Coordinates of C-alpha atoms in Angstrom, one line a residue:
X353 CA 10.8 15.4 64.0
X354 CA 7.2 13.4 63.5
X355 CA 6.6 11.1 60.5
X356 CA 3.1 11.5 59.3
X357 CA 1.0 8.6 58.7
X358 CA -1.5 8.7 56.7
X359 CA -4.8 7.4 58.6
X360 CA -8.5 8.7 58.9
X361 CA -7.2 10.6 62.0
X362 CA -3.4 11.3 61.4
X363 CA -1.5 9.3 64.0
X364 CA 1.8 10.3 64.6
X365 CA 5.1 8.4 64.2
X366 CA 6.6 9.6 67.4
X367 CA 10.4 9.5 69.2
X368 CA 11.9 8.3 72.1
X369 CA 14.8 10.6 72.3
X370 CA 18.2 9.1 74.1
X371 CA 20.2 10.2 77.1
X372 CA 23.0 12.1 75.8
X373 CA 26.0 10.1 77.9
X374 CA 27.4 6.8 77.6
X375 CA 26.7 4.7 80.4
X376 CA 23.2 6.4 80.6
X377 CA 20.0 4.5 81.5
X378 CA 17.5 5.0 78.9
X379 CA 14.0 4.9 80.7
X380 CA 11.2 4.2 77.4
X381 CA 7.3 3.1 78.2
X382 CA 5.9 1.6 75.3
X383 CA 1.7 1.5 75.9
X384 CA 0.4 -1.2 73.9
X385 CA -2.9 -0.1 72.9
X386 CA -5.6 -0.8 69.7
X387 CA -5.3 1.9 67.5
X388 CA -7.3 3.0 64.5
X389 CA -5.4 3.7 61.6
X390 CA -5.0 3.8 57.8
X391 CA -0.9 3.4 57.0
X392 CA -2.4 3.2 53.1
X393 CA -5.2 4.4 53.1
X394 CA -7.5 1.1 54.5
X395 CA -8.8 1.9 57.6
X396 CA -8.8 -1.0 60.5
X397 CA -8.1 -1.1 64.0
X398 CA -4.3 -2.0 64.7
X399 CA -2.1 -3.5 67.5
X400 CA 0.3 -0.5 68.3
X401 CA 2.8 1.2 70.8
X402 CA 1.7 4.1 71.9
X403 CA -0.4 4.6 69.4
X404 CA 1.8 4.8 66.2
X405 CA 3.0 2.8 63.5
X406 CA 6.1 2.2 63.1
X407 CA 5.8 2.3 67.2
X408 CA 8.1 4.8 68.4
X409 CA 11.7 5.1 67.6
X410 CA 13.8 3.7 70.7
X411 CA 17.9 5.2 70.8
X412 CA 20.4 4.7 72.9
X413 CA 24.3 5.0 73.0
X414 CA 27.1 2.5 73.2
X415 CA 27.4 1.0 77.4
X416 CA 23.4 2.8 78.0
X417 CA 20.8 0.3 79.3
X418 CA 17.6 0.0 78.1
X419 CA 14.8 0.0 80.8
X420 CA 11.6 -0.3 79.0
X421 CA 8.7 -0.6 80.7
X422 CA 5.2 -2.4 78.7
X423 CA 1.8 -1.8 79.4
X424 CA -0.4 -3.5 77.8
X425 CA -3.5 -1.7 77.8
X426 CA -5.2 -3.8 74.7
X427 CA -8.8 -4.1 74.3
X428 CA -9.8 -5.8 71.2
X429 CA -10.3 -9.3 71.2
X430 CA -10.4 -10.1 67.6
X431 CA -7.0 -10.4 68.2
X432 CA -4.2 -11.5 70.2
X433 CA -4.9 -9.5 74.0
X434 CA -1.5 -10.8 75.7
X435 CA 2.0 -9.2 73.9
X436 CA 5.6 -9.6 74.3
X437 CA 8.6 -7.7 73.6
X438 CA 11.7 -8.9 71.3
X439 CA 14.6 -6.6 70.5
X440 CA 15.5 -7.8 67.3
X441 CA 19.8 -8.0 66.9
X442 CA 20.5 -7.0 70.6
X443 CA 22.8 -9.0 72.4
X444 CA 21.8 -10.1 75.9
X445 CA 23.9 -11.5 78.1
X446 CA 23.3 -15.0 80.0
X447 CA 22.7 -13.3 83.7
X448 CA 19.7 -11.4 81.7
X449 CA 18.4 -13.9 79.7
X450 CA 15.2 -13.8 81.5
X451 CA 14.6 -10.7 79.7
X452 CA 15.3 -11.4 76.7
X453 CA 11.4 -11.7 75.5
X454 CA 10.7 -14.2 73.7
X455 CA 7.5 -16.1 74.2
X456 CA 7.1 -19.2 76.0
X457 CA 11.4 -19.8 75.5
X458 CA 12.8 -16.8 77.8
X459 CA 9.2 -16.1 79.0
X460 CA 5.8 -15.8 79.2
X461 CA 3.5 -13.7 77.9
X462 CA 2.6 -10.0 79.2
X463 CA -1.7 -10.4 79.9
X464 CA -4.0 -7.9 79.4
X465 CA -3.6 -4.6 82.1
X466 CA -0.5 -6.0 83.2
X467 CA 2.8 -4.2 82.4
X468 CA 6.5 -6.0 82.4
X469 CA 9.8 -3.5 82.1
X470 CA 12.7 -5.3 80.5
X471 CA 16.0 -4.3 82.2
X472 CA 18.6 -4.6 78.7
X473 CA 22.3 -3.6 79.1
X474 CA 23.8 -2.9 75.7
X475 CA 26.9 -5.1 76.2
X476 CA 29.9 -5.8 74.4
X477 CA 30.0 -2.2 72.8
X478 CA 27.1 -3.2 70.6
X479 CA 25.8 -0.6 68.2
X480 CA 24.0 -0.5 65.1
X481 CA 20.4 -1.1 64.0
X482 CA 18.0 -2.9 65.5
X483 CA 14.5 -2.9 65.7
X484 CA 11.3 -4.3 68.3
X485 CA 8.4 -6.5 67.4
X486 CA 5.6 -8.4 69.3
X487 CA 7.6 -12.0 69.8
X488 CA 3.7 -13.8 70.1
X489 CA 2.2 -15.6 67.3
X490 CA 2.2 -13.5 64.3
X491 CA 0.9 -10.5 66.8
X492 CA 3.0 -7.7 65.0
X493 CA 1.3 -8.3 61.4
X494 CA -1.3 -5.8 63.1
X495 CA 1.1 -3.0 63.2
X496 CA 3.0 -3.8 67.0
X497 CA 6.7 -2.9 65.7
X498 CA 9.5 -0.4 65.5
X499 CA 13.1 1.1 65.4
X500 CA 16.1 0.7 67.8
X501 CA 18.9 2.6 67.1
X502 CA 22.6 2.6 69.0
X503 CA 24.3 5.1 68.0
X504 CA 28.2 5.1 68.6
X505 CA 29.7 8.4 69.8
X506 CA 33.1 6.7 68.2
X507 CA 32.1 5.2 64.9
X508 CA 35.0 4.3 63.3
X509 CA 33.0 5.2 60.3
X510 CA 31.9 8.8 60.9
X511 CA 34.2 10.7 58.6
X512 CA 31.9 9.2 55.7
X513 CA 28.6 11.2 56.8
X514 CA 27.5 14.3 57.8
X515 CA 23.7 13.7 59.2
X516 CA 22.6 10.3 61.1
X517 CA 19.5 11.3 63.3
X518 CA 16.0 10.5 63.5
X519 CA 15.1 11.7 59.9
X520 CA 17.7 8.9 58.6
X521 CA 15.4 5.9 59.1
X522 CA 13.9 4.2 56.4
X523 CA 11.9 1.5 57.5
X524 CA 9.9 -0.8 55.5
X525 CA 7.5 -3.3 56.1
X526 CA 4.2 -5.7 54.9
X527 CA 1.1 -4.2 55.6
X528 CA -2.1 -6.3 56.0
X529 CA -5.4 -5.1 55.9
X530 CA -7.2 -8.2 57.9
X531 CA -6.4 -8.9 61.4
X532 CA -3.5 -11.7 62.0
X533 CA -5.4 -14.1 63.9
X534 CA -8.5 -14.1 61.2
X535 CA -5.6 -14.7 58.4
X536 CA -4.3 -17.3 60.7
X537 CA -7.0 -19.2 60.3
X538 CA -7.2 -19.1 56.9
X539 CA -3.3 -20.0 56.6
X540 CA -4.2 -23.3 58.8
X541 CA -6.7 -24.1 56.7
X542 CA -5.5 -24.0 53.3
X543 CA -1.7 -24.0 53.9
X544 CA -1.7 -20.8 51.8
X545 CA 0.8 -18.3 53.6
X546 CA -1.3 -14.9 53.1
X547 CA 0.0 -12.4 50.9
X548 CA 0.7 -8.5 52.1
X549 CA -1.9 -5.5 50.6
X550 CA 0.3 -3.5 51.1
X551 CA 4.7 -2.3 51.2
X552 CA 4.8 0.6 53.8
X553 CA 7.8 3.4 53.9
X554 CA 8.0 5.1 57.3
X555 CA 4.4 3.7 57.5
X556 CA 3.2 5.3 54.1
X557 CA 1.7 3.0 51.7
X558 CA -0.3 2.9 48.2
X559 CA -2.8 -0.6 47.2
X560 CA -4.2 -0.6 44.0
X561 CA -7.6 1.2 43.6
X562 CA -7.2 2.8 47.3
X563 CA -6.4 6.7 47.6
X564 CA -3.4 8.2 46.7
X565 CA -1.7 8.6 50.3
X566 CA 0.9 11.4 50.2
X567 CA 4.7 9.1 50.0
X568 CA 6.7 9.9 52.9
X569 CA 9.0 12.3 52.2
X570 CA 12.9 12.5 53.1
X571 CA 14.3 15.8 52.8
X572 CA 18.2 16.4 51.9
X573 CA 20.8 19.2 51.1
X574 CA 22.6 19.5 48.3
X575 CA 26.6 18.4 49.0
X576 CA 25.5 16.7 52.1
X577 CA 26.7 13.1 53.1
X578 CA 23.2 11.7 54.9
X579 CA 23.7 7.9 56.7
X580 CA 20.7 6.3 56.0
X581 CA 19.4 2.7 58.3
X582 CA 17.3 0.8 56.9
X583 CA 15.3 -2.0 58.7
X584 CA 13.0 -4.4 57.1
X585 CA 10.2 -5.1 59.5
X586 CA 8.1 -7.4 57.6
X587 CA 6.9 -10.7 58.7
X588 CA 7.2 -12.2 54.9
X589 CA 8.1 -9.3 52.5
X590 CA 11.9 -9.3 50.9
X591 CA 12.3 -5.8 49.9
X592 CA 15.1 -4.0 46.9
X593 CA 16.1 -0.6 47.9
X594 CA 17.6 1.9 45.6
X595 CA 17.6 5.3 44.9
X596 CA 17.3 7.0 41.5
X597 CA 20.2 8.5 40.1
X598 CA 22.2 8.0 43.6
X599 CA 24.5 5.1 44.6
X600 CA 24.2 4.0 48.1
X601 CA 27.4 2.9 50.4
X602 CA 26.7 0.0 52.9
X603 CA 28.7 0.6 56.1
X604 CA 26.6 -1.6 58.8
X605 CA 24.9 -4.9 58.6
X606 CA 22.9 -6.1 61.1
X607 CA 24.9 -3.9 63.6
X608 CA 27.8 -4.9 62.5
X609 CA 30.5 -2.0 61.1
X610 CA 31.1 -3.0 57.4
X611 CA 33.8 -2.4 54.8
X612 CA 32.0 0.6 52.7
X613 CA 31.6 -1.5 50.0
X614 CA 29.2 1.1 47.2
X615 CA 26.3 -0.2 45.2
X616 CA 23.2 0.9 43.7
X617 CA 20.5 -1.7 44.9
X618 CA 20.2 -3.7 47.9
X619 CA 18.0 -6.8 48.3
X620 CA 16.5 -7.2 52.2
X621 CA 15.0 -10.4 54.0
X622 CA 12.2 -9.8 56.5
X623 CA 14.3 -8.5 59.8
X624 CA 17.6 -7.4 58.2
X625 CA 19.3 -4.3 58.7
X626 CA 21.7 -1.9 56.8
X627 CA 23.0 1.4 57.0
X628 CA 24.2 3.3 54.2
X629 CA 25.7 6.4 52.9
X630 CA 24.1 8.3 50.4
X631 CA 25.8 11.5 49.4
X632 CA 22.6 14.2 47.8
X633 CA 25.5 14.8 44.8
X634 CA 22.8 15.2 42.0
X635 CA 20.8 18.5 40.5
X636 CA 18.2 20.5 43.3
X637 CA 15.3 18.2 42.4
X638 CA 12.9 15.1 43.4
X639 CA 14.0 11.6 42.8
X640 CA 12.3 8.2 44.0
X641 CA 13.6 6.1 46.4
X642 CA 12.0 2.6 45.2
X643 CA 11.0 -0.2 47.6
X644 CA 9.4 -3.0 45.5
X645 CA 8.7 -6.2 47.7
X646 CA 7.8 -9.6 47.0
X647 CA 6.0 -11.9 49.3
X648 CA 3.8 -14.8 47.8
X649 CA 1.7 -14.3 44.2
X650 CA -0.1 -11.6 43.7
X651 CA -2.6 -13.0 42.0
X652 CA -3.6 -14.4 45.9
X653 CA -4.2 -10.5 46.8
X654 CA -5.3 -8.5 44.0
X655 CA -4.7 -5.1 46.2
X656 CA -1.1 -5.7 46.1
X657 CA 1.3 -3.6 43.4
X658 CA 5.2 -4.0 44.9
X659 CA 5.7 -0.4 42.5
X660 CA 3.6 1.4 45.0
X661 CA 5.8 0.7 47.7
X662 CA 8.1 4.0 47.5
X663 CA 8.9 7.2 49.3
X664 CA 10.6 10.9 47.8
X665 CA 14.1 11.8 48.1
X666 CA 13.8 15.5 48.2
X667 CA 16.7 18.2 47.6
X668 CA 16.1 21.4 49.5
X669 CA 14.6 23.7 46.9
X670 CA 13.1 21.6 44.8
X671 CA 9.1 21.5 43.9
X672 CA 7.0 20.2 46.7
X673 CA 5.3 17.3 44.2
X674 CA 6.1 13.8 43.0
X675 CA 9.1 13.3 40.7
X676 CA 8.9 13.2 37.1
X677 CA 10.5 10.2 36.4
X678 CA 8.6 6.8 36.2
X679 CA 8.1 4.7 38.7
X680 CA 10.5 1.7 38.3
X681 CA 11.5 -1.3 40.1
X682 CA 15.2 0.0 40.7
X683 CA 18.1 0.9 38.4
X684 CA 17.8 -0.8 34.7
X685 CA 19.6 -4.0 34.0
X686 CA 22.9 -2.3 32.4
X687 CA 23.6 -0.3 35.3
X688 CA 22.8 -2.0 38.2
X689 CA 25.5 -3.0 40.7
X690 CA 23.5 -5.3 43.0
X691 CA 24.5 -5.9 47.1
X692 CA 25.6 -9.4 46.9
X693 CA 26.1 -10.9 50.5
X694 CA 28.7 -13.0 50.1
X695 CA 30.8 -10.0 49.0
X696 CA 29.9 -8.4 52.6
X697 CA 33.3 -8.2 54.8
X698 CA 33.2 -6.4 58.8
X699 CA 35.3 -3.4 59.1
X700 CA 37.3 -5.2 61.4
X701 CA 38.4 -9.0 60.3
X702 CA 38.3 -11.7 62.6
X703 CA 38.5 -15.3 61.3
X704 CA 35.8 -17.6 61.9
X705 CA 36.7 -20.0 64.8
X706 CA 37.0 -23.9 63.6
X707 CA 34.0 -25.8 65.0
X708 CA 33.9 -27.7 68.2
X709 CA 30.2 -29.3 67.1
X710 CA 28.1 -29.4 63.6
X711 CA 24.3 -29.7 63.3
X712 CA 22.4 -29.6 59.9
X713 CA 19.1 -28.4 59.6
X714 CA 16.8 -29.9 56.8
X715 CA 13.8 -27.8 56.4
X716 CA 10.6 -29.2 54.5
X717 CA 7.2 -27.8 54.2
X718 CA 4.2 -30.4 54.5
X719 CA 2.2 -30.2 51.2
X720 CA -1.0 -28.4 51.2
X721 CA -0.6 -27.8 55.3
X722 CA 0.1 -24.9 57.6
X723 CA 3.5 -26.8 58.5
X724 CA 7.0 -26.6 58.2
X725 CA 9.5 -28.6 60.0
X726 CA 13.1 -28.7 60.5
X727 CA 14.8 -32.0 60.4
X728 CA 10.9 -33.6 60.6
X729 CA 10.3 -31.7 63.7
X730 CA 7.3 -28.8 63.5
X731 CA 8.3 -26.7 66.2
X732 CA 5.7 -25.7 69.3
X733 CA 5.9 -23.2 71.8
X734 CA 5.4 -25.4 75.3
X735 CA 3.1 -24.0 78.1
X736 CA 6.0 -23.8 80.6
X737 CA 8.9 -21.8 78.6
X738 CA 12.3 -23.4 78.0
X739 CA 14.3 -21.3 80.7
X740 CA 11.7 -22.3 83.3
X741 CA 12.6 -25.7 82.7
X742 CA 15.9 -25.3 82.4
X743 CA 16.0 -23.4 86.2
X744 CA 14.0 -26.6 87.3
X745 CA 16.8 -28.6 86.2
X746 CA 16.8 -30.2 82.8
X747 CA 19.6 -31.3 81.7
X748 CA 19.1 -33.1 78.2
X749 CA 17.6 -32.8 75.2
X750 CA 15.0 -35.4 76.5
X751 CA 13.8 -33.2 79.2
X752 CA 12.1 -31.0 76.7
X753 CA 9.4 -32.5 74.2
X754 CA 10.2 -33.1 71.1
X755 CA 8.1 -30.5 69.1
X756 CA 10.3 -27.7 71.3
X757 CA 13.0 -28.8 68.5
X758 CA 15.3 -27.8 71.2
X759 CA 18.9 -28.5 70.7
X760 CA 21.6 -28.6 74.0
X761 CA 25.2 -27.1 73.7
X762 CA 27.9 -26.9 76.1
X763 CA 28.9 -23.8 76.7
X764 CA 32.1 -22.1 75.7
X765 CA 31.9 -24.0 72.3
X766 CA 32.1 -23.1 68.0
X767 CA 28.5 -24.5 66.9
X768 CA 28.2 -24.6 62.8
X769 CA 24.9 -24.5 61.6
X770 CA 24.8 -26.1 57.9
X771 CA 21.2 -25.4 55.9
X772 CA 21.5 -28.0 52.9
X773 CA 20.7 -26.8 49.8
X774 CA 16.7 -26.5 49.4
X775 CA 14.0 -27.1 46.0
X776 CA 11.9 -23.6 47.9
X777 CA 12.1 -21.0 46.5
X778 CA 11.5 -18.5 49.2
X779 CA 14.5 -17.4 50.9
X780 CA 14.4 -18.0 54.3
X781 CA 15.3 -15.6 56.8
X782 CA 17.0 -17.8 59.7
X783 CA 17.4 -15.3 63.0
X784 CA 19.5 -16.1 65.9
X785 CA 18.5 -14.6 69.3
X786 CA 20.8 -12.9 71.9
X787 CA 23.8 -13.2 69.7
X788 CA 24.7 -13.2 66.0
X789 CA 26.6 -15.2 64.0
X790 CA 29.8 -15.9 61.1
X791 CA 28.2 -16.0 57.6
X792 CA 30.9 -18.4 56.4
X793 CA 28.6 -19.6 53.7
X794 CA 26.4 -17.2 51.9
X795 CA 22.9 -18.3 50.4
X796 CA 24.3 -16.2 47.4
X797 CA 27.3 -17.7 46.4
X798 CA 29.1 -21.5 46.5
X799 CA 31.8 -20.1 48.3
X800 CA 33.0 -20.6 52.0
X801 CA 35.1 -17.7 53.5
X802 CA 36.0 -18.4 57.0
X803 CA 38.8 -16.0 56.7
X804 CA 36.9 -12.3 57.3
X805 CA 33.2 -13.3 57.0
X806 CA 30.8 -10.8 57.9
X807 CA 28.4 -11.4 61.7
X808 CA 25.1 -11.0 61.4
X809 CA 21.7 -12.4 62.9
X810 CA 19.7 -12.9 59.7
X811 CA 20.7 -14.7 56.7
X812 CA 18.7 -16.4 54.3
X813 CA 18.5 -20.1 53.3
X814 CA 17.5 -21.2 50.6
X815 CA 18.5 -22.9 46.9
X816 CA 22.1 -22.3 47.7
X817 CA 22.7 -23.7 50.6
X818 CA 24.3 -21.4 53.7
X819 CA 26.2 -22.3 56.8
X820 CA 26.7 -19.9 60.0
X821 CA 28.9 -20.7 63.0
X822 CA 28.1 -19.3 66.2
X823 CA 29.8 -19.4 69.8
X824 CA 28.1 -20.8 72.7
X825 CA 30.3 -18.6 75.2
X826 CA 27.1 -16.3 76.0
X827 CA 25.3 -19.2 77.7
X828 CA 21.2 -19.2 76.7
X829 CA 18.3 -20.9 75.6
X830 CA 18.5 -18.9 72.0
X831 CA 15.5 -19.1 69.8
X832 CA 17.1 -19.9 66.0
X833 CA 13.9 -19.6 63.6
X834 CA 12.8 -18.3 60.3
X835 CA 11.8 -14.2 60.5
X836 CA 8.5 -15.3 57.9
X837 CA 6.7 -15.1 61.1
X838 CA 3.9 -17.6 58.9
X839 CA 6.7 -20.2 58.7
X840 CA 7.6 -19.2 62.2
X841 CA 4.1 -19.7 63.3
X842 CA 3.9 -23.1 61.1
X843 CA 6.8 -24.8 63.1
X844 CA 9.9 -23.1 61.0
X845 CA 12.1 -22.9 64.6
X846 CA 14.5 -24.5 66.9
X847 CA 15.8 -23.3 70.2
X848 CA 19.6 -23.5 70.6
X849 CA 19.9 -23.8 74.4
X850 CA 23.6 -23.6 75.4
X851 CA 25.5 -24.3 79.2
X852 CA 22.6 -25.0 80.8
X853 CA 24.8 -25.5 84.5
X854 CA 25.9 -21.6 83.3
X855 CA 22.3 -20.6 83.1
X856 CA 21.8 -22.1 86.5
X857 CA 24.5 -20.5 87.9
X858 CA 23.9 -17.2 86.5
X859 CA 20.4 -16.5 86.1
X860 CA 18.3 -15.5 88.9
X861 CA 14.9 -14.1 87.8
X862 CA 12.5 -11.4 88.9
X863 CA 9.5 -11.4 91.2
X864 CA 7.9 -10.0 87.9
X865 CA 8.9 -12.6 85.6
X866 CA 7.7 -15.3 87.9
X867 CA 4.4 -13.3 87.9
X868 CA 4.1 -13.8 84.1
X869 CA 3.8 -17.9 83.6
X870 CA 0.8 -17.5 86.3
X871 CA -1.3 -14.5 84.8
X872 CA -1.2 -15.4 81.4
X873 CA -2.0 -19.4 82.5
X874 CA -4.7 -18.1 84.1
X875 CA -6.4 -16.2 81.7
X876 CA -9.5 -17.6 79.1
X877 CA -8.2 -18.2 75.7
X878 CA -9.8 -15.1 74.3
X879 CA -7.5 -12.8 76.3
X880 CA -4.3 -15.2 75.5

């Protein structure tokens, strides 16, 4: 199957299809190249693997490693020239760490006409839904991200659906119609985080006054049982999916299995994940499946209208148009039977462990500046990343400089992570690296349930107040930072760097990774 995006040349929204055993490796090559495109219609050159956005979709099964080898064959210097991969929600274990891909904390950069392959082994029967991005800067604005699906030839959850392929993958996302690095500059200047043109489905998208793009379209079967994943890929975009006339049962978050828990509107941070059911029980016909978004005013970007930002749910034998009914924000305030988080439980209960060690994170934005700190530190990538300094032997949270906001655990240790209430009101989306976490506190309720709360490795913080607990038995120097890759960019980050003996013990790097720190040192800043 090939999703269609709509462009002045159609580029092609392509698969990586997965080995068909457990146990498999999963050889992918992503060629990171400058594309020119039009996802809604705006045409402008993009920042792309292999050519398409979404990139490719990436699968795998439960106990497969990924080998995925980059090339990055970019060319266009109005914007970023080096890349660098993150697999957003996979666990990586501490002996790996070095290719885990985050920029200047794991690693270094990936120059121009150099190539890197991250070696990934899906551990600790992880499944789910995951996704890749560009880890530098705010690189994947211009289009440099995609899906990761594990699929589990077990699920405990199976008897609920009938279909879960490649055609079951909604992905959403911001869509910007200047470069990142131009509105970078702009964002530093005025403190002003930019506002999106543009919501894309599947990389389909409408802006007001621009051409009527043909929505992607999702074909389904009458009596069929269809389970859907849904990824929000934005760097600043929340998004509220819903389908007209259809309910939607949530049975993964963030790859973890849920307790079917059935609603009719879901709310999504930048860089969450869920998969639900939807059963096509409703008459032969077309129905929308909304995607409004919100990101910033839109007065600050007159091309954007959140009710453009939709795709078709279409029955087999039903009229190949647009559906009749208006295009609405969701389901109308009498019925609607919201997703709230807090009311999220795993499939399989485990209690949250006490904590050995608590750290609170105040997070403040400076007025009228391109700067957000947490606990008065605006965090700053350093030129020699964390785990080279760790491997050189530091020790303390001394040996690192203070705008690296870098905390040191012991290892084999219950951190909580409390995020105070907070006067924004943008919900932040706070991602842990490597590993996820127990939402014992929910940004969307007062309530603290360490008795069954659900893991994940985004969670928003924000008015309410949140707290996550996280072990420190996968030994790492984690990045911990908000998924508005603006705020990101601004300083809105820490690095949670646990058993640091461990990593010493246990890490022993590539002759390719020590290639990277070198290469991208020595390049002009034009090509960084």
């Amino acid at each position: 199957m090939k999703f269609l995006v709509a462009t002045a040349s159609v580029v092609l929204f392509t698969l990586l299809k997965p080995h068909p055993a457990s146990g498999a490796t999963v050889p992918v090559t992503l060629d990171i190249i400058n594309a020119v495109g039009a996802p809604d219609g705006f045409s402008r050159t993009m920042v792309t693997a292999n050519g398409t956005y979404p990139g490719p979709l990436i699968t795998a099964n439960k106990g497969d490693t990924l080998v995925v080898t980059v090339n990055n064959k970019l060319t266009d210097d109005s914007m970023r020239m080096s890349t660098a991969m993150d697999f957003d929600g996979l666990f990586v274990d501490t002996a790996n760490s070095f290719n885990e891909g985050s920029s200047f904390v794991t690693a270094c950069p990936i120059a121009p006409n150099a190539s890197y392959t991250y070696t990934i082994p899906l551990i600790n029967d992880q499944t789910g839904t995951f996704w890749y991005h560009s880890q530098l800067s705010v690189q994947y604005v211009d289009g440099l991200r995609g899906a990761l699906v594990v699929y589990d030839p077990e699920d405990p959850l199976a008897d609920l659906y009938d279909v879960d392929d490649e055609n079951t993958i909604w992905a959403v996302g911001d869509w910007w119609h200047n470069t990142s690095t131009s509105m970078l500059v702009t964002y530093v200047a005025s403190g002003i985080v930019p506002v999106s043109d543009t919501g894309t489905f599947n990389g389909v998208g409408r802006f007001n006054g621009g051409p009527e793009v043909p929505f992607f379209v999702t074909n389904v079967v009458a009596g069929t049982r269809y389970r859907f994943r849904i990824i929000n890929q934005s760097a600043r975009n929340v998004f509220t999916m819903s389908v007209d006339s259809h309910n939607l049962t949530v049975i993964e978050t963030d790859g973890t299995p849920t307790t079917p828990m059935t609603v009719n509107e879901i709310q999504m941070l930048a860089g969450q994940r869920y998969s639900v059911v939807l059963e096509a029980n409703q008459p032969v016909d077309n129905y929308w499946i909304n995607a409004p978004y919100t990101g910033g005013s839109p007065a600050v970007n007159l091309n954007q209208n959140a009710t453009l930002a939709r795709a078709i749910l279409r029955y087999q034998g039903a009229p190949e148009t647009d559906p009749t009914a208006p295009m609405s924000l969701g389901p109308a305030e009498s019925e609607l039977n919201a997703l709230v988080e807090a009311n999220l439980r795993p499939l399989v209960a485990q209690a949250a462990p006490e904590p050995d060690i608590n750290i609170t994170l105040n997070l403040v934005v400076t007025a009228g500046r391109a700067q957000w700190n947490v606990n008065n530190v605006s965090y700053l990538p350093p030129s020699v990343p964390t785990l080279v300094k760790i491997l050189d032997g530091a020790n303390s949270a001394s040996d690192f400089n203070v705008t690296e906001n870098t905390f040191v655990l012991p290892a084999n240790k219950t951190v909580q992570v409390i995020f105070p209430p907070s006067d924004d009101d943008e919900a932040h989306p706070f991602h842990l690296h490597g590993n996820n976490f127990w939402l014992v506190k929910s940004n969307t309720t007062d309530v603290v349930n360490t008795a069954n709360p659900i893991r994940r490795d985004v969670a928003g913080v924000g008015a309410e107040g949140t707290i996550v607990r996280f072990s420190t038995n996968n030994p790492g120097p984690w990045f911990f930072h908000c998924h508005i890759f603006w705020h990101f960019q601004a300083g809105l980050a820490t690095v949670m760097a646990s058993g640091l003996d461990e990593i010493r013990e246990q890490v022993h790097p590539t002759q390719a990774w020590d290639a990277l720190c070198p290469a991208y040192d020595a390049l002009p800043a034009n090509l960084q």
